Tab-separated table of C-alpha atoms in Angstrom:
chain	number	residue	atom	x	y	z
W	2	MET	CA	2.312	-56.272	11.733
W	3	LYS	CA	3.303	-57.649	15.104
W	4	ASP	CA	1.847	-58.620	18.445
W	5	LEU	CA	2.741	-56.631	21.558
W	6	THR	CA	2.685	-57.996	25.094
W	7	ILE	CA	1.425	-55.416	27.549
W	8	LYS	CA	2.293	-55.492	31.211
W	9	ILE	CA	-0.142	-54.054	33.756
W	10	GLU	CA	1.460	-53.533	37.159
W	11	PHE	CA	-0.902	-52.671	40.002
W	12	PHE	CA	0.430	-50.692	42.966
W	13	SER	CA	-2.793	-50.655	45.005
W	14	PRO	CA	-5.789	-52.976	45.394
W	15	TRP	CA	-8.032	-52.883	42.322
W	16	HIS	CA	-11.546	-53.787	41.297
W	17	CYS	CA	-12.576	-54.812	37.804
W	18	GLY	CA	-16.219	-55.677	38.398
W	19	SER	CA	-18.065	-58.804	37.403
W	20	GLY	CA	-21.532	-57.362	37.962
W	21	LEU	CA	-22.118	-60.017	40.625
W	22	SER	CA	-22.494	-59.793	44.375
W	23	ALA	CA	-21.983	-62.260	47.201
W	24	GLY	CA	-25.068	-61.480	49.240
W	25	ALA	CA	-24.118	-60.315	52.730
W	26	ASP	CA	-20.397	-60.885	52.040
W	27	ALA	CA	-19.810	-58.295	49.293
W	28	ASP	CA	-21.941	-55.982	47.209
W	29	SER	CA	-19.582	-56.150	44.238
W	30	LEU	CA	-17.239	-58.996	43.242
W	31	VAL	CA	-14.234	-58.811	40.927
W	32	ILE	CA	-14.235	-60.674	37.654
W	33	LYS	CA	-12.462	-64.039	37.873
W	34	ASP	CA	-11.679	-66.834	35.477
W	35	ILE	CA	-12.977	-70.387	35.872
W	36	ASN	CA	-10.145	-71.121	38.349
W	37	GLY	CA	-10.947	-68.129	40.556
W	38	LEU	CA	-8.009	-66.048	39.320
W	39	PRO	CA	-8.310	-62.352	38.441
W	40	PHE	CA	-8.198	-61.103	34.863
W	41	ILE	CA	-9.012	-57.960	32.920
W	42	PRO	CA	-11.241	-58.403	29.857
W	43	GLY	CA	-9.672	-57.414	26.547
W	44	LYS	CA	-12.557	-55.019	25.846
W	45	THR	CA	-11.787	-53.133	29.077
W	46	ILE	CA	-8.135	-52.826	28.095
W	47	LYS	CA	-9.118	-51.732	24.590
W	48	GLY	CA	-11.288	-48.915	25.959
W	49	LEU	CA	-8.585	-47.668	28.328
W	50	ILE	CA	-5.919	-47.731	25.638
W	51	ARG	CA	-8.192	-46.092	23.065
W	52	GLU	CA	-8.830	-43.216	25.485
W	53	ALA	CA	-5.085	-42.919	26.188
W	54	VAL	CA	-4.297	-42.855	22.448
W	55	GLU	CA	-6.984	-40.187	21.914
W	56	ASP	CA	-5.436	-38.051	24.669
W	57	TYR	CA	-1.910	-38.586	23.345
W	58	ALA	CA	-2.925	-37.747	19.764
W	59	ALA	CA	-4.727	-34.587	20.905
W	60	LEU	CA	-1.734	-33.485	22.979
W	61	ARG	CA	0.693	-34.087	20.103
W	62	GLY	CA	-1.643	-32.680	17.435
W	63	LEU	CA	-1.657	-35.998	15.573
W	64	ASP	CA	-4.367	-36.711	13.013
W	65	MET	CA	-5.090	-40.390	13.573
W	66	ASP	CA	-7.761	-42.709	12.225
W	67	LEU	CA	-8.780	-44.235	15.564
W	68	GLU	CA	-11.796	-45.988	14.055
W	69	LYS	CA	-9.510	-48.007	11.784
W	70	ALA	CA	-7.412	-49.209	14.726
W	71	PHE	CA	-10.013	-49.436	17.515
W	72	GLY	CA	-13.361	-49.603	15.742
W	73	LYS	CA	-16.222	-47.155	15.831
W	74	ALA	CA	-16.962	-45.275	19.069
W	75	ALA	CA	-19.627	-46.921	21.213
W	76	THR	CA	-23.287	-46.023	20.890
W	77	ALA	CA	-26.313	-47.587	22.531
W	78	GLU	CA	-27.947	-48.385	19.193
W	79	GLU	CA	-25.286	-50.270	17.257
W	80	ALA	CA	-22.749	-53.007	17.695
W	81	LEU	CA	-19.137	-51.947	17.443
W	82	PRO	CA	-16.926	-52.983	14.559
W	83	SER	CA	-13.726	-54.341	16.056
W	84	GLY	CA	-11.051	-52.313	14.235
W	85	THR	CA	-7.702	-53.780	13.170
W	86	LEU	CA	-6.312	-54.144	16.707
W	87	PHE	CA	-7.371	-57.085	18.859
W	88	PHE	CA	-6.896	-57.136	22.643
W	89	THR	CA	-6.645	-60.351	24.645
W	90	ASN	CA	-7.618	-60.636	28.284
W	91	ALA	CA	-4.828	-59.740	30.723
W	92	THR	CA	-3.962	-62.575	33.099
W	93	LEU	CA	-1.303	-63.628	35.585
W	94	LYS	CA	1.802	-65.277	34.147
W	95	GLU	CA	1.200	-68.972	33.598
W	96	ASP	CA	3.788	-70.130	36.167
W	97	GLU	CA	2.371	-67.771	38.818
W	98	ALA	CA	-1.159	-68.977	38.146
W	99	LYS	CA	-0.076	-72.620	38.401
W	100	SER	CA	1.742	-71.951	41.673
W	101	ILE	CA	-1.254	-70.159	43.177
W	102	LEU	CA	-3.620	-72.939	42.146
W	103	SER	CA	-1.363	-75.824	43.199
W	104	ASN	CA	-0.978	-74.248	46.654
W	105	HIS	CA	-4.727	-73.493	46.873
W	106	VAL	CA	-4.150	-69.834	47.819
W	107	GLU	CA	-6.330	-68.132	45.205
W	108	ASP	CA	-8.595	-66.744	47.957
W	109	LEU	CA	-5.626	-64.780	49.315
W	110	LEU	CA	-5.644	-62.648	46.136
W	111	TYR	CA	-8.756	-60.799	47.318
W	112	ILE	CA	-9.513	-58.301	50.075
W	113	ASN	CA	-12.913	-56.842	50.932
W	114	LYS	CA	-13.014	-53.061	51.355
W	115	VAL	CA	-15.874	-51.530	53.322
W	116	ALA	CA	-17.158	-47.974	52.865
W	117	THR	CA	-20.136	-45.951	53.973
W	118	ALA	CA	-21.533	-42.484	53.315
W	119	ILE	CA	-21.449	-39.877	56.074
W	120	ASP	CA	-24.240	-37.325	56.384
W	121	GLU	CA	-22.639	-33.878	56.018
W	122	LYS	CA	-25.161	-32.232	58.354
W	123	ASN	CA	-24.690	-34.409	61.430
W	124	GLY	CA	-21.538	-36.448	60.716
W	125	ILE	CA	-23.406	-39.720	61.206
W	126	THR	CA	-23.454	-42.659	58.828
W	127	GLN	CA	-26.283	-42.465	56.307
W	128	GLU	CA	-28.783	-45.284	56.572
W	129	HIS	CA	-28.376	-48.170	54.083
W	130	SER	CA	-25.078	-46.772	52.777
W	131	LEU	CA	-22.691	-49.488	53.973
W	132	ARG	CA	-21.087	-51.136	50.930
W	133	THR	CA	-18.507	-53.891	50.657
W	134	ILE	CA	-16.426	-54.208	47.507
W	135	GLU	CA	-14.118	-57.104	46.745
W	136	THR	CA	-10.697	-55.976	45.509
W	137	THR	CA	-7.710	-57.803	44.085
W	138	ILE	CA	-4.338	-57.352	45.769
W	139	PRO	CA	-1.618	-55.560	43.778
W	140	CYS	CA	-0.221	-57.921	41.155
W	141	THR	CA	1.011	-57.895	37.560
W	142	LEU	CA	-1.061	-59.075	34.614
W	143	TYR	CA	-0.125	-59.565	30.977
W	144	GLY	CA	-2.172	-59.312	27.794
W	145	THR	CA	-1.506	-59.063	24.084
W	146	ILE	CA	-2.405	-56.516	21.437
W	147	LEU	CA	-2.552	-58.301	18.089
W	148	TYR	CA	-1.986	-56.893	14.581
W	149	VAL	CA	-0.049	-53.741	15.516
W	150	ASP	CA	1.691	-51.894	12.675
W	151	ASP	CA	4.987	-50.045	13.218
W	152	ASP	CA	3.433	-46.557	13.321
W	153	MET	CA	0.837	-47.605	15.890
W	154	GLU	CA	3.455	-49.350	18.051
W	155	SER	CA	5.264	-46.102	18.870
W	156	VAL	CA	1.972	-44.296	19.544
W	157	LEU	CA	0.779	-47.100	21.823
W	158	GLU	CA	4.057	-47.158	23.730
W	159	SER	CA	3.851	-43.409	24.383
W	160	ALA	CA	0.123	-43.373	25.130
W	161	LEU	CA	0.271	-46.191	27.694
W	162	GLY	CA	1.943	-43.763	30.096
W	163	PHE	CA	-1.326	-41.836	30.251
W	164	ILE	CA	-3.050	-44.717	32.058
W	165	LYS	CA	-2.479	-44.308	35.805
W	166	HIS	CA	-5.593	-45.974	37.297
W	167	MET	CA	-8.171	-48.501	36.176
W	168	GLY	CA	-11.337	-50.073	37.467
W	169	THR	CA	-13.881	-49.023	40.072
W	170	GLY	CA	-12.848	-46.617	42.829
W	171	ARG	CA	-10.084	-44.901	40.853
W	172	ASN	CA	-10.809	-41.575	42.544
W	173	ARG	CA	-10.586	-43.284	45.953
W	174	GLY	CA	-7.107	-44.742	45.518
W	175	LEU	CA	-8.001	-48.104	44.001
W	176	GLY	CA	-6.474	-49.398	40.792
W	177	ARG	CA	-3.257	-47.367	40.722
W	178	CYS	CA	-1.278	-48.963	37.900
W	179	LYS	CA	1.287	-48.701	35.159
W	180	PHE	CA	0.798	-50.005	31.622
W	181	SER	CA	3.896	-50.775	29.555
W	182	ILE	CA	5.020	-52.862	26.616
W	183	GLU	CA	6.909	-55.951	27.728
W	184	LYS	CA	10.139	-56.135	25.761
W	185	GLY	CA	11.625	-59.423	24.710
W	186	GLY	CA	8.611	-61.551	23.871
W	187	LYS	CA	5.526	-62.991	25.390
W	188	ALA	CA	4.865	-63.449	29.082
């Protein structure tokens, strides 16, 4: 068993929601750590990678025990067993985070995007449809997948290529990304 460092490179602004709003400033804020830096929760990464592995296995005709690796599929009634794989949160590299914080520029990591719905009949903005979403600028985050066996490593490496977008607004150009395994150790 080994631990794999995953690299998530964003090529467009992205939004991994916190469930919070900022009143009149933004209807939806991104999730941030205690220092105001962006991160992606391990459970979000786990879900994306599980779906990618399912797609890869189906395409290749592989018979895989996904419950063993990822835990039981989610239901509303029961808590999920964790499976053998464990996913850490994805964060900025430590030296980048320190530089951002020491220069007090963490606010520059975020851009508000504004959207509204247009009435198809008259081409006018629909009432009460103006929404502001906070997004994170393109950046690179790193996380770790713990307890990976050799067979799963090759499947994960191939399946990561299936992930092209993540977060809210994927069908509107947000969250364009590339997942890969970082070779040569931890970030």
